[in-house]
Amino acid sequence: MLTGKSIVIIGGDARHVEMMKHLIEKDATLYAVGYEELEEEIDGLYLTDVDHIPQEKVDAIILPITGLDKEGYAEAHFAETSPHITKDWLEGFRGDCILFTGIMTPYLKELLSFKERIIPLFNRDDVAIYNSIPTAEGTVMFAIQHTDFTIHNSNVTILGLGRVGKTLIHTFKGLGANVSVYSRHEDELARIFEYQASPIRDEELEDHLKDCDILINTIPALFVTPSLISSLPINSLIIDLASKPGGVDFRFAKKRGIKSILAPGLPGLVAPKTAGVILARVIHNIIMENQ
Amino acid sequence: MLTGKSIVIIGGDARHVEMMKHLIEKDATLYAVGYEELEEEIDGLYLTDVDHIPQEKVDAIILPITGLDKEGYAEAHFAETSPHITKDWLEGFRGDCILFTGIMTPYLKELLSFKERIIPLFNRDDVAIYNSIPTAEGTVMFAIQHTDFTIHNSNVTILGLGRVGKTLIHTFKGLGANVSVYSRHEDELARIFEYQASPIRDEELEDHLKDCDILINTIPALFVTPSLISSLPINSLIIDLASKPGGVDFRFAKKRGIKSILAPGLPGLVAPKTAGVILARVIHNIIMENQ
Amino acid sequence: MLTGKSIVIIGGDARHVEMMKHLIEKDATLYAVGYEELEEEIDGLYLTDVDHIPQEKVDAIILPITGLDKEGYAEAHFAETSPHITKDWLEGFRGDCILFTGIMTPYLKELLSFKERIIPLFNRDDVAIYNSIPTAEGTVMFAIQHTDFTIHNSNVTILGLGRVGKTLIHTFKGLGANVSVYSRHEDELARIFEYQASPIRDEELEDHLKDCDILINTIPALFVTPSLISSLPINSLIIDLASKPGGVDFRFAKKRGIKSILAPGLPGLVAPKTAGVILARVIHNIIMENQ
Amino acid sequence: MLTGKSIVIIGGDARHVEMMKHLIEKDATLYAVGYEELEEEIDGLYLTDVDHIPQEKVDAIILPITGLDKEGYAEAHFAETSPHITKDWLEGFRGDCILFTGIMTPYLKELLSFKERIIPLFNRDDVAIYNSIPTAEGTVMFAIQHTDFTIHNSNVTILGLGRVGKTLIHTFKGLGANVSVYSRHEDELARIFEYQASPIRDEELEDHLKDCDILINTIPALFVTPSLISSLPINSLIIDLASKPGGVDFRFAKKRGIKSILAPGLPGLVAPKTAGVILARVIHNIIMENQ
Ligand SMILES: NC(=O)c1ccc[n+]([C@@H]2O[C@H](COP(=O)([O-])OP(=O)(O)OC[C@H]3O[C@@H](n4cnc5c(N)ncnc54)[C@H](OP(=O)(O)O)[C@@H]3O)[C@@H](O)[C@H]2O)c1
Ligand SMILES: NC(=O)c1ccc[n+]([C@@H]2O[C@H](COP(=O)([O-])OP(=O)(O)OC[C@H]3O[C@@H](n4cnc5c(N)ncnc54)[C@H](OP(=O)(O)O)[C@@H]3O)[C@@H](O)[C@H]2O)c1
Ligand SMILES: NC(=O)c1ccc[n+]([C@@H]2O[C@H](COP(=O)([O-])OP(=O)(O)OC[C@H]3O[C@@H](n4cnc5c(N)ncnc54)[C@H](OP(=O)(O)O)[C@@H]3O)[C@@H](O)[C@H]2O)c1
Ligand SMILES: NC(=O)c1ccc[n+]([C@@H]2O[C@H](COP(=O)([O-])OP(=O)(O)OC[C@H]3O[C@@H](n4cnc5c(N)ncnc54)[C@H](OP(=O)(O)O)[C@@H]3O)[C@@H](O)[C@H]2O)c1
């Protein structure tokens, strides 16, 4: 429980709205800046602006997923203008106040006073693992929409056994696909076998893709090259999850006539509510631990 | 293998195109009527019309899913005009020729000569079970699209443990949902328990729905009444799979502010290719058995 | 709840002890005949004999799994002598009293007064399905004990998709086996496919067994003949679950050098407590319905 | 393929026999020392002694799981006397010859010439992960044998999410248990949730054990203390997988009347053949890479 804790949310999107509800449920006192256009009424939420925050009482500040831009503005989906956050203002908080952001930005890096107490949530393994679940479901949605066959009994190849890759195995096996996974580590190949999927080594990959129906990339590097794409059947589908610029040579795929999709930001797209709860839960745990 | 067998396809949709490919692969000789606008070229397919069919050689005729209408017309997605099939013409086939249709129609019932040899494919349990797979995947797609939370860890209640209901359990459990299923038979409740889902009896249903996130109806009767709907949380989702007119009081759901979707024809929508292969496989088996 | 209900248990084994506890928990009044040697003390249980039962108050009688033998004796694992139950004595119960037995016996068939009210529990589908779970786990135990390889990634073939067969698929797939199932019905073959197992038809069976590591029979007929056994690899294992005399030609298997096990009565062997709870639950539901 | 490669196996057990078959299948030339009493005949295996090995041709040496003891003896299950391996003799091999052992021993540490080329297989993550599969199946076998209820629907708590812990989740969830897992890392708790099991934190563990039916320990430290054991129901079962001396206070468990089992060496016990194949596969890969 967060009884007695005060939290300021500055800017944000649908995920932050869910976060607020969750944190209020945990009995925190919540101030929101940049929510003038929020239609929903949330009991116990103080809609306010930067000038009316009782800074010395605040235990944590939550910024948008995108943090603060070069000039200190916070993206706000529920306000006409982005709140502006100056370094001076931030100096006014207590020495143990925590600053949560989605990702680190240059502006945030310069906040010397907060240095040790800035937490870029998306860098954390637990957040990445929780987010891998809506990511996998978004991938399923695209796979169903963009193919004319069932996932059940189709051949799905996953590239990479990182945090998203592991979840994708469960999700696609759960739907009855024949799942194979490429990794470059012996221990990961063993784990893939244990998951009842087919492990694929470097030297086997090209040959293996000849029977692939759906290729899902999680490797954040230009891994799906023309030579790999050439191995794929014409009516297969490529879904690229890797962060921009992605890991697929889209130009070549198009030339080959193979449908390929870049699918960024799936958690926010298919499950903003769950994505908000995930963040709220992690924020809750961190505040509790820092007590 | 269907070597030496001749089959006529009259009208149909994307599923029939897939069927043709599959049957040609099995070495059947294939005549297609009502495909003048098919863009794809299929090797070994004879595009023709009713007057040029070598009737005495034909082992099987395949009609559209919707059969023949009152006047004997066959729906044809790939032709401007629907082919017209007269009873006289049908009399011209051999006494052991099989007539496949999706569903039975009054016009077909009157074809006394074919009586025992008309096979309404959608009446068959095997077809219904194979089709339950794309049906379940279509349901998943809608569930992901129309909610703002993940299926993983959400509470999904399925009404009915028929051919579709059984498949839905596997599909939604495979995605990590907490699945519960309503049935009115003791043996089915036992099977639900064995599937690691929660069995729900009549008297428990209303109370149980209080925590339901997604309600999926497969019961072909007005089962989801206002009193059941009133038990659901406001932000739950109802997906109705039952054939028209469906099993949900949509008017009341709307009034309550609960999102509800009628989702007919999912196999043709999300996986026409698989749906075509399913039918081709069953047709293949039946022709082989009737040899 | 069974408040106000009186039940007599006559003879039985470890399953009946568990049953008693469960029924007492549901607030029934319980009389036990043939339990003089029960060591455990069960709160609220009346240990008595046939002469001290208040017959007119009794709502249900529970016999051993084996019912009553030709002379009316009830097997009692916790007594030195089997209680003797005469037809005269049974006449003394109310006209709506229910008589539960595991299986029907000739002596029970002659009890004209009870005719409609004798319930052979093991004939019921729900009981068979619940019991299929400990049956499958017992099969797993034998499979692990009697092979020198893991079930994970081994080839397991199941004969028959009845009540036990369906559960075996879940259990062995859950452990990571490659499961294939033989059935003689098209709709069952479709369901096997949906379960993500490999359906096997008659004509494919022999050939298929060449790669089989574990063969599990549930077909209650001499199905595993010398010709099937000859197809199996020498170091495969046969587990026969079918009721006596079983469905395997054990003599021939031995001659071939293939290890084969007849494994009857698994629920009572590996999970008497669960088996007792299953029966108690079904008895409870029947008594409630007959109210 | 290992065509052209020569391998010497010195001592070992049933796993080594399986290894030999596998390596011969891959076309290696195989010399075995300490197999005089092997009954089975293996085609292509040279049974010999240390004095007749063409040392300069040898690419790899395989020792027993236990390596070499203080005096240089190799345990040999299929010989009356353990082969003796002197440092001098080992000096006679080529500079690129690899020495495989199960575990490192003081005697092996002193082999300066082999230093970089000694591979203690059981230290490797891939071997530990492959071995976790038979380990989990052995745990299942004990769980079925030593309880009177089914694993299906029982509450199973796993301590530790290491290489064995992860596999145990799949295995026990596959059998239908309600699985919960204790870990001390936030990212592992997230992964446990993704696996559809219940994550348990330090502060929740004691309370959680009140409903535990089977407790499985994988933590190699005295973790299952009297205070944890006191929280368990009397008829629960503890299975300790941690290496000697184990992680359970067995004396206290006994005093409480709770059945507890120390289950070491499960892969060799329940699946020596699979365990041998695992090692052969890893050895194969390492030899190939070192080419
Ligand atoms: N689309 C979305 O909505 C969404 C959601 C979440 C994440 N993502 C993105 O998806 C990607 C994967 O995320 P993640 O959390 O799973 O990351 P991760 O845990 O770091 O996994 C990435 C995997 O790729 C492997 N890899 C990297 N470079 C490789 C190379 N050149 N060859 C072979 N394997 C290579 C890594 O293996 P090594 O250990 O060998 O490097 C690792 O296993 C990231 O780009 C992330 O931003 C997208
Ligand atoms: N949307 C799509 O794309 C799609 C695809 C396939 C099927 N469908 C439709 O979905 C529905 C289900 O198909 P199915 O193949 O699963 O049919 P099914 O096998 O007949 O199953 C229907 C189930 O509903 C139960 N039921 C019927 N009336 C009931 C009532 N009044 N109360 C409680 N239970 C009742 C039946 O139980 P009893 O045995 O007790 O009657 C049966 O278990 C049908 O309407 C079908 O046309 C739609
Ligand atoms: N060992 C144990 O502890 C244990 C526990 C439970 C049950 N059992 C025994 O296991 C057996 C199976 O039990 P169950 O409850 O699963 O029975 P079930 O539901 O009747 O299933 C038996 C299956 O065998 C099929 N079958 C019968 N004769 C066949 C034949 N000649 N060829 C092909 N298939 C045939 C049946 O198909 P059709 O519908 O085509 O006839 C049915 O699918 C019974 O003998 C039962 O007594 C043993
Ligand atoms: N019985 C058998 O047949 C058999 C077979 C295989 C393995 N084993 C044994 O089983 C044990 C586990 O093997 P493994 O391969 O899974 O090892 P592992 O991968 O190292 O896993 C051990 C886990 O225990 C955790 N742990 C260690 N000390 C802890 C503590 N004080 N409190 C909480 N967590 C703690 C570790 O977490 P941290 O990362 O936080 O340290 C790690 O997650 C070993 O003792 C191994 O020898 C036995």
Tab-separated table of C-alpha atoms in Angstrom, chain A residues 133-134 137-138 140-141 144-145 147-152 170-171 174-175 235 270-274, chain B residues 133-134 137-138 140-141 144-145 147-152 170-171 174-175 235 270-274:
chain	number	residue	atom	x	y	z
A	133	ILE	CA	2.889	-10.346	-23.177
A	134	PRO	CA	0.816	-7.625	-24.918
A	137	GLU	CA	-0.766	-10.750	-28.406
A	138	GLY	CA	-0.419	-7.866	-30.830
A	140	VAL	CA	-0.991	-12.763	-32.902
A	141	MET	CA	-3.559	-10.212	-33.969
A	144	ILE	CA	-4.425	-13.614	-37.940
A	145	GLN	CA	-5.346	-10.460	-39.863
A	147	THR	CA	-2.766	-14.396	-43.406
A	148	ASP	CA	-5.476	-16.481	-45.023
A	149	PHE	CA	-4.543	-19.608	-43.042
A	150	THR	CA	-4.787	-20.529	-39.354
A	151	ILE	CA	-1.912	-20.136	-36.922
A	152	HIS	CA	-2.817	-23.632	-35.689
A	170	HIS	CA	4.375	-19.789	-25.339
A	171	THR	CA	1.878	-17.689	-27.238
A	174	GLY	CA	-0.496	-22.133	-27.195
A	175	LEU	CA	-2.345	-21.542	-30.457
A	235	ASN	CA	2.995	-16.412	-49.485
A	270	VAL	CA	-3.529	-3.561	-28.118
A	271	ALA	CA	-3.566	-3.331	-24.331
A	272	PRO	CA	-3.008	0.196	-22.979
A	273	LYS	CA	-4.818	-0.736	-19.790
A	274	THR	CA	-2.611	-3.745	-19.090
B	133	ILE	CA	-10.144	-23.866	-35.253
B	134	PRO	CA	-10.337	-20.808	-37.542
B	137	GLU	CA	-8.717	-17.767	-33.996
B	138	GLY	CA	-11.176	-15.233	-35.342
B	140	VAL	CA	-9.074	-14.281	-30.527
B	141	MET	CA	-8.558	-11.579	-33.124
B	144	ILE	CA	-7.545	-8.538	-28.903
B	145	GLN	CA	-8.946	-5.773	-31.094
B	147	THR	CA	-10.355	-4.837	-25.461
B	148	ASP	CA	-7.683	-2.650	-23.910
B	149	PHE	CA	-6.281	-5.457	-21.754
B	150	THR	CA	-4.423	-8.683	-22.557
B	151	ILE	CA	-6.137	-12.038	-22.930
B	152	HIS	CA	-3.329	-13.429	-20.775
B	170	HIS	CA	-7.575	-24.827	-25.859
B	171	THR	CA	-7.173	-21.541	-27.699
B	174	GLY	CA	-3.100	-21.424	-24.714
B	175	LEU	CA	-2.977	-17.647	-24.510
B	235	ASN	CA	-16.106	-2.883	-19.367
B	270	VAL	CA	-9.816	-15.099	-41.155
B	271	ALA	CA	-8.639	-18.241	-42.898
B	272	PRO	CA	-10.322	-18.906	-46.252
B	273	LYS	CA	-7.334	-20.939	-47.364
B	274	THR	CA	-7.452	-23.247	-44.353
